[in-house]
Each structure stands twice: as C-alpha cells, then as structure tokens.
Amino acid sequence: TMKSFEPDTIIAFGGGSPMDAAKVMRLLYEHPEVTVNQLTARFMDIRKRVAMFPKLGSKVHTLICMPTTSGTGAEITPFAVLTGDDGRKYPICDYSMTPEMAIVDSTYTMKMPKSLTANTGYDALVHAIESFVSAYSTDYTQALSIRAIKLIMGNLKIAFDNPNDSVAREKMHNASAIAGMAFANAFLGICHSLAHQLGAEFHIPHGLANALMLSHVIRFNATDAPTKMATFSQYKFPMARKQYGEVSDHLKLTPFDAPLDAKVDALIERLEELKKEVGIPLSIREAGVSEELFEMKLGTIAAKAFDDQCTGANPRYPLIGELIQLLREAYEGPPRPIQGSSISGSMSMSFSNGNGKHESMESSNEEGQEEPSAV
C-alpha cells in the first residue's frame, strides 16, 4: 500500500504496537531487502555496532507518533518489538528509528480502561527503574529515570481510581515519555527480557508481564557479589543495590539512615502494594497460566530471555539457571524480603506525587497537584 502512494510522512496514532508497526513499516518501505536476522543482530553498545543498521529518511522524511496510552514511550525511543514467524518477540534498536516528532497529549488517554491504565503505567515504571540501575545509565539518564518514578508512584493510583482526573492523566503521560527518554539512552534489563518471552509464550500483556517480574528482578540484582557482573566498561563494580536504595530514599519509604537492605525491601514492598492498588495479579499463576504449561515452556522462555537484547545492560549478568529460578519464584508470588521479615510495620507509606510534596496513600485526589499545562 505504501508503495502505491509513496508517502513522505507517517503518522502513528495509538499504543506501543501501532507506533512500533509504523517504525518497521517505514524501515521496510525504504529498505525492502533487509531481513529479520539483520535487524535483530546482537550488539554490546548501540553506538559501536559492527553489523550496521540501514539509514532511514530517504523516502519518509517525518515519522510523527501520537501515543494514546501512558506506558511504552515508543513515541520517543529508537526501539521496536517484532514478533517473528516462530512466535518469538525480537526487540530491534537503532537511533535512526527514533520518530522525528512526538505529540504527547494526555487528552487521548482519558478513555483508557482501568486494566490498560494499570498495565501500561506499570510498564512505564519498569522502564524508569530498569534504566536507573542499567549498566549504561549516567547522571543524565538517572535524572530522567527518577523523575519518572516519582511521577508514576504519585499518580498511577489516582489515574486508576479516577480515570477523568486530567492532572493525573497528564502526569502519567509525561512520565511515560520521560522514562522513554531515559531508557532510549540507558537501555533496560532482564525484567524486559523475561517479559518479552512471557508475552510471546502465554499472551500476557507486556506491561502486566513486566509487573509480574519486577520485584523478583530487583531482589536478584540487589547484591554486591553477583555470580557475574555486567560487562560494560564504565560499570566497574556492582552498584544496583545502592541505586535501589537511592530510589527508596527519593520515595521516602524508610528513614534516610536505614540499612541498605531495608531500603531495598521497602521498595519491593511498595511496588507490590501498588500492584494491589491497581488490580495487577501478584503472580504468574494468578495471571492465569497453568502450572503444567508453565513448566513445559520454562526452559525455552529462560533461554530466549538470556539471548534478548535487553539482557546485556542488566547490572547483574544472569545465568540461564538463574533466570529459570526467577521465573519459578514469580510463578508463585512476591519475593521474600532480603532481611527475612516484613518491614511494613515500620516503613513510611508516603510518596512523591511529582510536585515536590509527599502524600499518604489515602490523600485526596486534588491535594498537591498542579494545574495541567497548556497543550
């Protein structure tokens, strides 16, 4: 169809899948000779690729993306996810795929169903947290990541409970784009590697698959003595445990002088509490996957996740056996606290709503929110 009218502009309107489709359509329209194997060739650093990616812009000069969900960040990233003929999800990446224009207007999200609000919102949260601890993260990307985390933690429940709250919707839409800017440069980790394959094998929505794995991945990464460490040159020693503690500090989940493991536990517990607040299942079993089917697919999922492009940026480089263990634990439910006991009795349940104020979970809808900016 594109060949028949030779467009010079593409407008993608919708969630992550339509925007990813537009990126790939542009690519195949300009370079019909490329193959999936070429597009999905692995690399350590996107800026130093050996297998070069086709340059874009010779026919389609402008790709405009208008997201209608608050989660994927695809309107602002160089990524797209393809589903191959084998049913496997393949992330492809090159900065030439970044859209020339993103129109981030939360008006288009006002009618999102509650489940979509929850799943896409949690997806954006995973983008922000994974990019914050990524082996490729920098001071610049972490500033974006932490801002997105604060906005989401302060507004996702409000947007879920009150879908017509325009301020919360705007904050979530902004957070999604900000997290997109962060992971476009810092990349992600094994939470996304596993979520890609859970989605492909069990048809679990992507945001939900990420939510099912995030706490387990944090627990796995939060060690100063990993079996294997990330291999990126700037990542000289394990930093994830300390960085998760920084996230906990920013959210004021524990006293500032609390032990580091208590901070990580508090972060995990708050993330699990958020899932309950927005109706997200707490385990893969609860998401509707039978144990027989899960065990049958387990080894394949772990092997494919190990080979996923996102795995290389994870701060702790996993073994396939460790990925299998993570999946088994996620099938049953939330991870055990690092310190061995629940900390819910002592942790502060205040959080930032992204406007410089900290509210309790029961705070009113309007308190502390800014007026929406003009679009």
mmCIF file of C-alpha atoms in Angstrom:
data_model
loop_
_atom_site.group_PDB
_atom_site.id
_atom_site.type_symbol
_atom_site.label_atom_id
_atom_site.label_comp_id
_atom_site.label_asym_id
_atom_site.label_seq_id
_atom_site.Cartn_x
_atom_site.Cartn_y
_atom_site.Cartn_z
ATOM 1 C CA THR A 1 0.000 0.000 0.000
ATOM 2 C CA MET A 2 2.768 2.442 0.896
ATOM 3 C CA LYS A 3 4.474 1.736 -2.415
ATOM 4 C CA SER A 4 1.359 2.783 -4.316
ATOM 5 C CA PHE A 5 1.110 6.320 -2.899
ATOM 6 C CA GLU A 6 4.733 6.883 -1.775
ATOM 7 C CA PRO A 7 4.214 8.838 1.458
ATOM 8 C CA ASP A 8 6.826 11.228 2.790
ATOM 9 C CA THR A 9 5.180 11.400 6.244
ATOM 10 C CA ILE A 10 3.790 8.695 8.540
ATOM 11 C CA ILE A 11 1.521 9.424 11.498
ATOM 12 C CA ALA A 12 1.251 6.671 14.118
ATOM 13 C CA PHE A 13 -1.719 7.053 16.472
ATOM 14 C CA GLY A 14 -2.236 4.513 19.241
ATOM 15 C CA GLY A 15 -0.340 2.480 21.802
ATOM 16 C CA GLY A 16 3.062 0.865 21.573
ATOM 17 C CA SER A 17 2.142 -1.703 18.915
ATOM 18 C CA PRO A 18 0.899 0.796 16.285
ATOM 19 C CA MET A 19 3.931 3.014 16.879
ATOM 20 C CA ASP A 20 6.305 0.036 16.620
ATOM 21 C CA ALA A 21 4.486 -1.043 13.466
ATOM 22 C CA ALA A 22 4.946 2.412 11.950
ATOM 23 C CA LYS A 23 8.688 2.312 12.652
ATOM 24 C CA VAL A 24 9.041 -1.091 10.991
ATOM 25 C CA MET A 25 6.773 -0.140 8.064
ATOM 26 C CA ARG A 26 8.979 2.866 7.373
ATOM 27 C CA LEU A 27 12.068 0.674 7.565
ATOM 28 C CA LEU A 28 10.720 -1.980 5.174
ATOM 29 C CA TYR A 29 9.305 0.640 2.801
ATOM 30 C CA GLU A 30 12.713 2.277 2.451
ATOM 31 C CA HIS A 31 14.778 -0.940 2.680
ATOM 32 C CA PRO A 32 12.693 -3.925 1.495
ATOM 33 C CA GLU A 33 15.851 -6.003 1.198
ATOM 34 C CA VAL A 34 16.537 -6.243 4.967
ATOM 35 C CA THR A 35 15.879 -9.469 6.881
ATOM 36 C CA VAL A 36 14.820 -10.125 10.466
ATOM 37 C CA ASN A 37 18.240 -11.615 11.197
ATOM 38 C CA GLN A 38 19.920 -8.390 10.119
ATOM 39 C CA LEU A 39 17.571 -6.231 12.160
ATOM 40 C CA THR A 40 17.932 -8.284 15.333
ATOM 41 C CA ALA A 41 21.724 -8.736 15.256
ATOM 42 C CA ARG A 42 23.055 -8.502 18.830
ATOM 43 C CA PHE A 43 25.412 -5.754 19.945
ATOM 44 C CA MET A 44 27.093 -4.640 23.177
ATOM 45 C CA ASP A 45 26.898 -0.899 22.560
ATOM 46 C CA ILE A 46 24.436 0.608 20.095
ATOM 47 C CA ARG A 47 26.925 3.385 19.312
ATOM 48 C CA LYS A 48 29.600 0.881 18.213
ATOM 49 C CA ARG A 49 27.677 -1.642 16.154
ATOM 50 C CA VAL A 50 29.593 -3.979 13.865
ATOM 51 C CA ALA A 51 26.519 -5.011 11.843
ATOM 52 C CA MET A 52 25.358 -1.649 10.516
ATOM 53 C CA PHE A 53 21.664 -0.713 10.534
ATOM 54 C CA PRO A 54 20.023 0.758 7.400
ATOM 55 C CA LYS A 55 19.795 4.545 7.401
ATOM 56 C CA LEU A 56 16.288 5.971 7.306
ATOM 57 C CA GLY A 57 14.801 9.158 5.878
ATOM 58 C CA SER A 58 15.360 8.748 2.144
ATOM 59 C CA LYS A 59 11.620 8.398 1.434
ATOM 60 C CA VAL A 60 9.754 9.066 4.669
ATOM 61 C CA HIS A 61 11.150 12.313 5.977
ATOM 62 C CA THR A 62 8.936 12.582 9.058
ATOM 63 C CA LEU A 63 7.537 9.963 11.436
ATOM 64 C CA ILE A 64 5.049 11.509 13.868
ATOM 65 C CA CYS A 65 3.940 9.450 16.872
ATOM 66 C CA MET A 66 0.888 10.286 18.988
ATOM 67 C CA PRO A 67 0.583 7.878 21.946
ATOM 68 C CA THR A 68 -2.871 7.040 23.300
ATOM 69 C CA THR A 69 -1.544 5.050 26.274
ATOM 70 C CA SER A 70 0.832 6.102 29.037
ATOM 71 C CA GLY A 71 3.428 3.393 29.177
ATOM 72 C CA THR A 72 5.526 2.331 26.213
ATOM 73 C CA GLY A 73 7.406 5.558 25.487
ATOM 74 C CA ALA A 74 7.634 4.336 21.883
ATOM 75 C CA GLU A 75 6.901 7.836 20.620
ATOM 76 C CA ILE A 76 10.339 8.932 21.755
ATOM 77 C CA THR A 77 12.568 5.844 21.612
ATOM 78 C CA PRO A 78 14.719 4.101 18.983
ATOM 79 C CA PHE A 79 13.161 0.708 19.756
ATOM 80 C CA ALA A 80 10.526 -1.531 18.212
ATOM 81 C CA VAL A 81 9.499 -5.087 19.050
ATOM 82 C CA LEU A 82 8.815 -7.585 16.274
ATOM 83 C CA THR A 83 7.018 -10.902 16.647
ATOM 84 C CA GLY A 84 8.687 -13.409 14.353
ATOM 85 C CA ASP A 85 7.079 -16.282 12.465
ATOM 86 C CA ASP A 86 8.269 -18.504 15.326
ATOM 87 C CA GLY A 87 6.136 -16.516 17.798
ATOM 88 C CA ARG A 88 9.203 -15.066 19.485
ATOM 89 C CA LYS A 89 9.441 -11.358 20.316
ATOM 90 C CA TYR A 90 12.525 -9.633 18.902
ATOM 91 C CA PRO A 91 13.485 -6.149 20.087
ATOM 92 C CA ILE A 92 15.231 -4.131 17.376
ATOM 93 C CA CYS A 93 17.068 -0.918 18.017
ATOM 94 C CA ASP A 94 18.772 1.880 16.177
ATOM 95 C CA TYR A 95 18.687 5.625 16.701
ATOM 96 C CA SER A 96 17.605 6.098 13.084
ATOM 97 C CA MET A 97 14.227 4.621 14.085
ATOM 98 C CA THR A 98 13.563 7.422 16.578
ATOM 99 C CA PRO A 99 10.479 9.384 15.466
ATOM 100 C CA GLU A 100 11.106 12.926 14.242
ATOM 101 C CA MET A 101 8.137 14.230 16.240
ATOM 102 C CA ALA A 102 6.201 13.096 19.306
ATOM 103 C CA ILE A 103 2.877 14.696 20.216
ATOM 104 C CA VAL A 104 2.414 13.877 23.924
ATOM 105 C CA ASP A 105 -1.186 14.914 24.628
ATOM 106 C CA SER A 106 -2.870 13.218 27.601
ATOM 107 C CA THR A 107 -6.317 14.062 26.184
ATOM 108 C CA TYR A 108 -6.026 10.876 24.139
ATOM 109 C CA THR A 109 -5.644 8.729 27.287
ATOM 110 C CA MET A 110 -8.778 9.835 29.125
ATOM 111 C CA LYS A 111 -10.864 6.874 27.937
ATOM 112 C CA MET A 112 -8.326 4.142 28.699
ATOM 113 C CA PRO A 113 -9.867 1.154 30.517
ATOM 114 C CA LYS A 114 -8.660 0.619 34.078
ATOM 115 C CA SER A 115 -6.682 -2.519 33.248
ATOM 116 C CA LEU A 116 -4.883 -0.723 30.423
ATOM 117 C CA THR A 117 -4.136 2.235 32.708
ATOM 118 C CA ALA A 118 -2.615 -0.151 35.268
ATOM 119 C CA ASN A 119 -0.609 -2.308 32.873
ATOM 120 C CA THR A 120 0.809 0.496 30.730
ATOM 121 C CA GLY A 121 1.511 2.625 33.798
ATOM 122 C CA TYR A 122 3.472 -0.198 35.403
ATOM 123 C CA ASP A 123 5.351 -0.701 32.149
ATOM 124 C CA ALA A 124 6.493 2.928 32.316
ATOM 125 C CA LEU A 125 7.531 2.379 35.933
ATOM 126 C CA VAL A 126 9.655 -0.614 34.915
ATOM 127 C CA HIS A 127 11.255 1.495 32.168
ATOM 128 C CA ALA A 128 12.198 4.096 34.760
ATOM 129 C CA ILE A 129 13.524 1.668 37.390
ATOM 130 C CA GLU A 130 15.437 -0.565 34.963
ATOM 131 C CA SER A 131 17.041 2.411 33.226
ATOM 132 C CA PHE A 132 18.045 3.867 36.619
ATOM 133 C CA VAL A 133 20.136 0.790 37.523
ATOM 134 C CA SER A 134 21.224 -0.132 33.981
ATOM 135 C CA ALA A 135 24.912 -0.702 33.376
ATOM 136 C CA TYR A 136 24.647 2.013 30.711
ATOM 137 C CA SER A 137 22.995 4.615 32.969
ATOM 138 C CA THR A 138 24.592 8.009 33.532
ATOM 139 C CA ASP A 139 23.903 11.087 35.667
ATOM 140 C CA TYR A 140 21.863 12.445 32.758
ATOM 141 C CA THR A 141 19.641 9.382 32.285
ATOM 142 C CA GLN A 142 19.203 8.794 36.008
ATOM 143 C CA ALA A 143 17.778 12.288 36.456
ATOM 144 C CA LEU A 144 15.087 11.401 33.918
ATOM 145 C CA SER A 145 14.508 7.966 35.457
ATOM 146 C CA ILE A 146 13.983 9.229 38.990
ATOM 147 C CA ARG A 147 11.617 11.978 37.861
ATOM 148 C CA ALA A 148 9.508 9.432 36.007
ATOM 149 C CA ILE A 149 9.470 7.113 39.045
ATOM 150 C CA LYS A 150 8.198 9.915 41.284
ATOM 151 C CA LEU A 151 5.503 10.940 38.838
ATOM 152 C CA ILE A 152 4.237 7.382 38.403
ATOM 153 C CA MET A 153 4.292 6.469 42.086
ATOM 154 C CA GLY A 154 2.352 9.635 42.854
ATOM 155 C CA ASN A 155 -0.211 9.461 40.047
ATOM 156 C CA LEU A 156 -0.866 5.911 38.790
ATOM 157 C CA LYS A 157 -3.304 5.003 41.573
ATOM 158 C CA ILE A 158 -5.101 8.339 41.153
ATOM 159 C CA ALA A 159 -5.455 7.815 37.382
ATOM 160 C CA PHE A 160 -6.668 4.256 38.028
ATOM 161 C CA ASP A 161 -9.231 5.246 40.674
ATOM 162 C CA ASN A 162 -10.352 8.433 38.920
ATOM 163 C CA PRO A 163 -9.981 7.991 35.144
ATOM 164 C CA ASN A 164 -11.286 11.502 34.470
ATOM 165 C CA ASP A 165 -8.626 13.195 36.600
ATOM 166 C CA SER A 166 -6.909 15.242 33.898
ATOM 167 C CA VAL A 167 -3.960 16.194 36.099
ATOM 168 C CA ALA A 168 -3.091 12.601 36.989
ATOM 169 C CA ARG A 169 -3.507 11.590 33.344
ATOM 170 C CA GLU A 170 -1.156 14.351 32.238
ATOM 171 C CA LYS A 171 1.438 13.409 34.851
ATOM 172 C CA MET A 172 1.324 9.750 33.787
ATOM 173 C CA HIS A 173 1.608 10.665 30.112
ATOM 174 C CA ASN A 174 4.593 12.914 30.836
ATOM 175 C CA ALA A 175 6.185 10.202 32.978
ATOM 176 C CA SER A 176 5.869 7.681 30.158
ATOM 177 C CA ALA A 177 7.704 9.989 27.738
ATOM 178 C CA ILE A 178 10.352 10.939 30.326
ATOM 179 C CA ALA A 179 11.007 7.261 31.086
ATOM 180 C CA GLY A 180 11.244 6.722 27.319
ATOM 181 C CA MET A 181 13.976 9.349 27.082
ATOM 182 C CA ALA A 182 15.813 7.631 29.941
ATOM 183 C CA PHE A 183 15.797 4.107 28.543
ATOM 184 C CA ALA A 184 16.407 5.298 24.985
ATOM 185 C CA ASN A 185 19.902 6.139 26.239
ATOM 186 C CA ALA A 186 20.447 3.836 29.240
ATOM 187 C CA PHE A 187 18.525 0.781 27.966
ATOM 188 C CA LEU A 188 16.738 -1.752 30.161
ATOM 189 C CA GLY A 189 17.452 -5.145 31.721
ATOM 190 C CA ILE A 190 16.284 -8.704 32.329
ATOM 191 C CA CYS A 191 12.829 -7.705 33.546
ATOM 192 C CA HIS A 192 12.073 -6.747 29.951
ATOM 193 C CA SER A 193 13.956 -9.747 28.584
ATOM 194 C CA LEU A 194 11.697 -12.068 30.592
ATOM 195 C CA ALA A 195 8.552 -10.024 29.913
ATOM 196 C CA HIS A 196 9.105 -10.226 26.147
ATOM 197 C CA GLN A 197 9.077 -14.017 26.302
ATOM 198 C CA LEU A 198 6.248 -14.329 28.834
ATOM 199 C CA GLY A 199 4.149 -12.220 26.492
ATOM 200 C CA ALA A 200 5.085 -14.280 23.457
ATOM 201 C CA GLU A 201 4.524 -17.691 25.071
ATOM 202 C CA PHE A 202 1.466 -17.004 27.254
ATOM 203 C CA HIS A 203 -0.058 -13.916 25.550
ATOM 204 C CA ILE A 204 0.273 -11.874 28.730
ATOM 205 C CA PRO A 205 0.048 -8.101 28.085
ATOM 206 C CA HIS A 206 3.514 -6.591 28.076
ATOM 207 C CA GLY A 207 3.010 -4.211 30.996
ATOM 208 C CA LEU A 208 1.494 -6.984 33.110
ATOM 209 C CA ALA A 209 4.392 -9.321 32.285
ATOM 210 C CA ASN A 210 6.823 -6.646 33.434
ATOM 211 C CA ALA A 211 4.855 -6.107 36.645
ATOM 212 C CA LEU A 212 4.970 -9.841 37.406
ATOM 213 C CA MET A 213 8.784 -9.889 37.179
ATOM 214 C CA LEU A 214 9.961 -6.507 38.519
ATOM 215 C CA SER A 215 10.184 -7.241 42.253
ATOM 216 C CA HIS A 216 11.972 -10.534 41.614
ATOM 217 C CA VAL A 217 14.482 -8.844 39.317
ATOM 218 C CA ILE A 218 15.161 -6.142 41.916
ATOM 219 C CA ARG A 219 15.744 -8.835 44.539
ATOM 220 C CA PHE A 220 18.080 -10.653 42.112
ATOM 221 C CA ASN A 221 20.057 -7.554 41.144
ATOM 222 C CA ALA A 222 20.385 -6.157 44.689
ATOM 223 C CA THR A 223 23.652 -7.809 45.596
ATOM 224 C CA ASP A 224 27.231 -6.647 45.897
ATOM 225 C CA ALA A 225 28.527 -10.120 44.972
ATOM 226 C CA PRO A 226 26.760 -11.283 41.781
ATOM 227 C CA THR A 227 27.637 -14.563 40.089
ATOM 228 C CA LYS A 228 28.521 -12.496 37.018
ATOM 229 C CA MET A 229 28.568 -8.723 36.618
ATOM 230 C CA ALA A 230 27.561 -6.614 33.647
ATOM 231 C CA THR A 231 30.387 -6.226 31.144
ATOM 232 C CA PHE A 232 30.056 -2.603 30.053
ATOM 233 C CA SER A 233 33.354 -0.757 30.561
ATOM 234 C CA GLN A 234 32.013 2.102 32.694
ATOM 235 C CA TYR A 235 30.332 -0.356 35.081
ATOM 236 C CA LYS A 236 33.333 -1.075 37.302
ATOM 237 C CA PHE A 237 31.664 -2.670 40.345
ATOM 238 C CA PRO A 238 28.129 -3.720 41.411
ATOM 239 C CA MET A 239 26.020 -0.605 42.037
ATOM 240 C CA ALA A 240 22.410 -1.806 41.731
ATOM 241 C CA ARG A 241 21.855 -2.448 45.449
ATOM 242 C CA LYS A 242 22.918 1.092 46.315
ATOM 243 C CA GLN A 243 20.891 2.532 43.430
ATOM 244 C CA TYR A 244 17.694 0.773 44.515
ATOM 245 C CA GLY A 245 18.344 2.285 47.932
ATOM 246 C CA GLU A 246 18.520 5.707 46.275
ATOM 247 C CA VAL A 247 15.109 5.111 44.692
ATOM 248 C CA SER A 248 13.727 4.207 48.119
ATOM 249 C CA ASP A 249 15.229 7.392 49.551
ATOM 250 C CA HIS A 250 13.681 9.529 46.812
ATOM 251 C CA LEU A 251 10.279 7.999 47.589
ATOM 252 C CA LYS A 252 10.837 8.441 51.358
ATOM 253 C CA LEU A 253 9.959 4.817 52.077
ATOM 254 C CA THR A 254 12.351 4.447 55.031
ATOM 255 C CA PRO A 255 14.414 6.734 57.261
ATOM 256 C CA PHE A 256 17.456 8.023 55.386
ATOM 257 C CA ASP A 257 19.844 6.185 57.754
ATOM 258 C CA ALA A 258 18.039 2.828 57.442
ATOM 259 C CA PRO A 259 20.138 -0.213 56.432
ATOM 260 C CA LEU A 260 20.501 -0.585 52.674
ATOM 261 C CA ASP A 261 18.753 -3.963 52.600
ATOM 262 C CA ALA A 262 15.796 -2.436 54.475
ATOM 263 C CA LYS A 263 15.559 0.244 51.781
ATOM 264 C CA VAL A 264 15.504 -2.370 49.016
ATOM 265 C CA ASP A 265 12.881 -4.372 50.925
ATOM 266 C CA ALA A 266 10.778 -1.226 51.356
ATOM 267 C CA LEU A 267 10.953 -0.510 47.626
ATOM 268 C CA ILE A 268 9.875 -4.061 46.744
ATOM 269 C CA GLU A 269 7.057 -3.952 49.273
ATOM 270 C CA ARG A 270 5.804 -0.608 47.944
ATOM 271 C CA LEU A 271 5.872 -1.917 44.366
ATOM 272 C CA GLU A 272 3.865 -4.981 45.421
ATOM 273 C CA GLU A 273 1.409 -2.744 47.261
ATOM 274 C CA LEU A 274 0.995 -0.620 44.129
ATOM 275 C CA LYS A 275 0.091 -3.745 42.161
ATOM 276 C CA LYS A 276 -2.674 -4.499 44.649
ATOM 277 C CA GLU A 277 -3.928 -0.911 44.458
ATOM 278 C CA VAL A 278 -4.361 -1.070 40.668
ATOM 279 C CA GLY A 279 -5.609 -4.638 40.356
ATOM 280 C CA ILE A 280 -2.493 -6.282 38.925
ATOM 281 C CA PRO A 281 -2.034 -10.011 39.725
ATOM 282 C CA LEU A 282 0.759 -10.831 42.175
ATOM 283 C CA SER A 283 1.992 -13.988 40.426
ATOM 284 C CA ILE A 284 2.169 -15.649 37.029
ATOM 285 C CA ARG A 285 -0.171 -18.334 38.399
ATOM 286 C CA GLU A 286 -2.688 -15.647 39.365
ATOM 287 C CA ALA A 287 -2.383 -14.204 35.839
ATOM 288 C CA GLY A 288 -3.988 -17.401 34.533
ATOM 289 C CA VAL A 289 -1.048 -19.555 33.387
ATOM 290 C CA SER A 290 -1.450 -23.233 34.279
ATOM 291 C CA GLU A 291 1.430 -24.897 36.106
ATOM 292 C CA GLU A 292 1.670 -27.663 33.502
ATOM 293 C CA LEU A 293 2.002 -25.218 30.615
ATOM 294 C CA PHE A 294 4.394 -23.026 32.598
ATOM 295 C CA GLU A 295 6.762 -25.905 33.361
ATOM 296 C CA MET A 296 6.617 -27.076 29.760
ATOM 297 C CA LYS A 297 7.678 -23.641 28.453
ATOM 298 C CA LEU A 298 10.031 -22.654 31.305
ATOM 299 C CA GLY A 299 13.358 -23.678 29.772
ATOM 300 C CA THR A 300 12.522 -22.125 26.397
ATOM 301 C CA ILE A 301 11.469 -18.831 27.981
ATOM 302 C CA ALA A 302 14.670 -18.622 30.039
ATOM 303 C CA ALA A 303 16.925 -19.423 27.065
ATOM 304 C CA LYS A 304 15.225 -16.859 24.822
ATOM 305 C CA ALA A 305 15.294 -14.238 27.585
ATOM 306 C CA PHE A 306 19.018 -14.825 28.054
ATOM 307 C CA ASP A 307 19.506 -14.094 24.344
ATOM 308 C CA ASP A 308 17.309 -10.956 24.447
ATOM 309 C CA GLN A 309 18.941 -7.645 23.528
ATOM 310 C CA CYS A 310 17.914 -6.128 26.873
ATOM 311 C CA THR A 311 19.920 -8.653 28.913
ATOM 312 C CA GLY A 312 23.315 -7.096 28.223
ATOM 313 C CA ALA A 313 22.502 -3.857 30.056
ATOM 314 C CA ASN A 314 21.309 -5.585 33.233
ATOM 315 C CA PRO A 315 23.645 -4.770 36.151
ATOM 316 C CA ARG A 316 23.885 -8.443 37.121
ATOM 317 C CA TYR A 317 24.555 -10.718 34.177
ATOM 318 C CA PRO A 318 22.353 -13.799 34.642
ATOM 319 C CA LEU A 319 22.906 -17.477 34.113
ATOM 320 C CA ILE A 320 20.083 -19.335 32.362
ATOM 321 C CA GLY A 321 19.578 -21.365 35.535
ATOM 322 C CA GLU A 322 19.134 -18.128 37.490
ATOM 323 C CA LEU A 323 16.505 -16.934 35.022
ATOM 324 C CA ILE A 324 14.657 -20.230 35.476
ATOM 325 C CA GLN A 325 14.714 -19.713 39.239
ATOM 326 C CA LEU A 326 13.429 -16.135 38.874
ATOM 327 C CA LEU A 327 10.540 -17.346 36.720
ATOM 328 C CA ARG A 328 9.644 -20.118 39.170
ATOM 329 C CA GLU A 329 9.594 -17.661 42.048
ATOM 330 C CA ALA A 330 7.465 -15.211 40.052
ATOM 331 C CA TYR A 331 5.030 -18.006 39.271
ATOM 332 C CA GLU A 332 4.308 -18.450 42.978
ATOM 333 C CA GLY A 333 4.157 -14.842 44.191
ATOM 334 C CA PRO A 334 6.153 -11.873 45.573
ATOM 335 C CA PRO A 335 9.789 -12.395 46.659
ATOM 336 C CA ARG A 336 10.834 -12.820 50.274
ATOM 337 C CA PRO A 337 12.325 -9.743 51.964
ATOM 338 C CA ILE A 338 16.122 -9.607 51.949
ATOM 339 C CA GLN A 339 16.169 -9.129 55.713
ATOM 340 C CA GLY A 340 13.915 -12.104 56.251
ATOM 341 C CA SER A 341 10.889 -10.353 57.737
ATOM 342 C CA SER A 342 8.187 -7.948 56.645
ATOM 343 C CA ILE A 343 9.008 -4.302 57.176
ATOM 344 C CA SER A 344 5.509 -2.990 56.549
ATOM 345 C CA GLY A 345 5.066 -2.095 60.204
ATOM 346 C CA SER A 346 7.946 0.367 60.190
ATOM 347 C CA MET A 347 8.101 1.666 56.637
ATOM 348 C CA SER A 348 6.713 5.059 55.729
ATOM 349 C CA MET A 349 3.889 4.870 53.238
ATOM 350 C CA SER A 350 4.341 8.390 51.947
ATOM 351 C CA PHE A 351 5.317 9.010 48.348
ATOM 352 C CA SER A 352 6.073 11.807 45.977
ATOM 353 C CA ASN A 353 3.367 12.863 43.559
ATOM 354 C CA GLY A 354 5.953 14.563 41.351
ATOM 355 C CA ASN A 355 5.137 18.077 42.524
ATOM 356 C CA GLY A 356 7.601 18.379 45.392
ATOM 357 C CA LYS A 357 5.097 17.234 48.030
ATOM 358 C CA HIS A 358 4.782 13.900 49.786
ATOM 359 C CA GLU A 359 1.362 12.489 50.478
ATOM 360 C CA SER A 360 -0.033 9.496 52.261
ATOM 361 C CA MET A 361 -1.642 6.738 50.212
ATOM 362 C CA GLU A 362 -5.054 7.935 51.393
ATOM 363 C CA SER A 363 -4.524 11.557 50.330
ATOM 364 C CA SER A 364 -7.266 13.278 48.381
ATOM 365 C CA ASN A 365 -7.360 13.444 44.627
ATOM 366 C CA GLU A 366 -6.673 17.155 44.382
ATOM 367 C CA GLU A 367 -4.105 17.707 47.112
ATOM 368 C CA GLY A 368 -0.691 18.782 45.902
ATOM 369 C CA GLN A 369 -1.451 18.519 42.180
ATOM 370 C CA GLU A 370 -0.544 21.238 39.732
ATOM 371 C CA GLU A 371 -2.885 22.662 37.164
ATOM 372 C CA PRO A 372 -2.431 20.935 33.787
ATOM 373 C CA SER A 373 -0.195 22.818 31.398
ATOM 374 C CA ALA A 374 -1.477 24.003 28.071
ATOM 375 C CA VAL A 375 -1.011 21.520 25.260
#
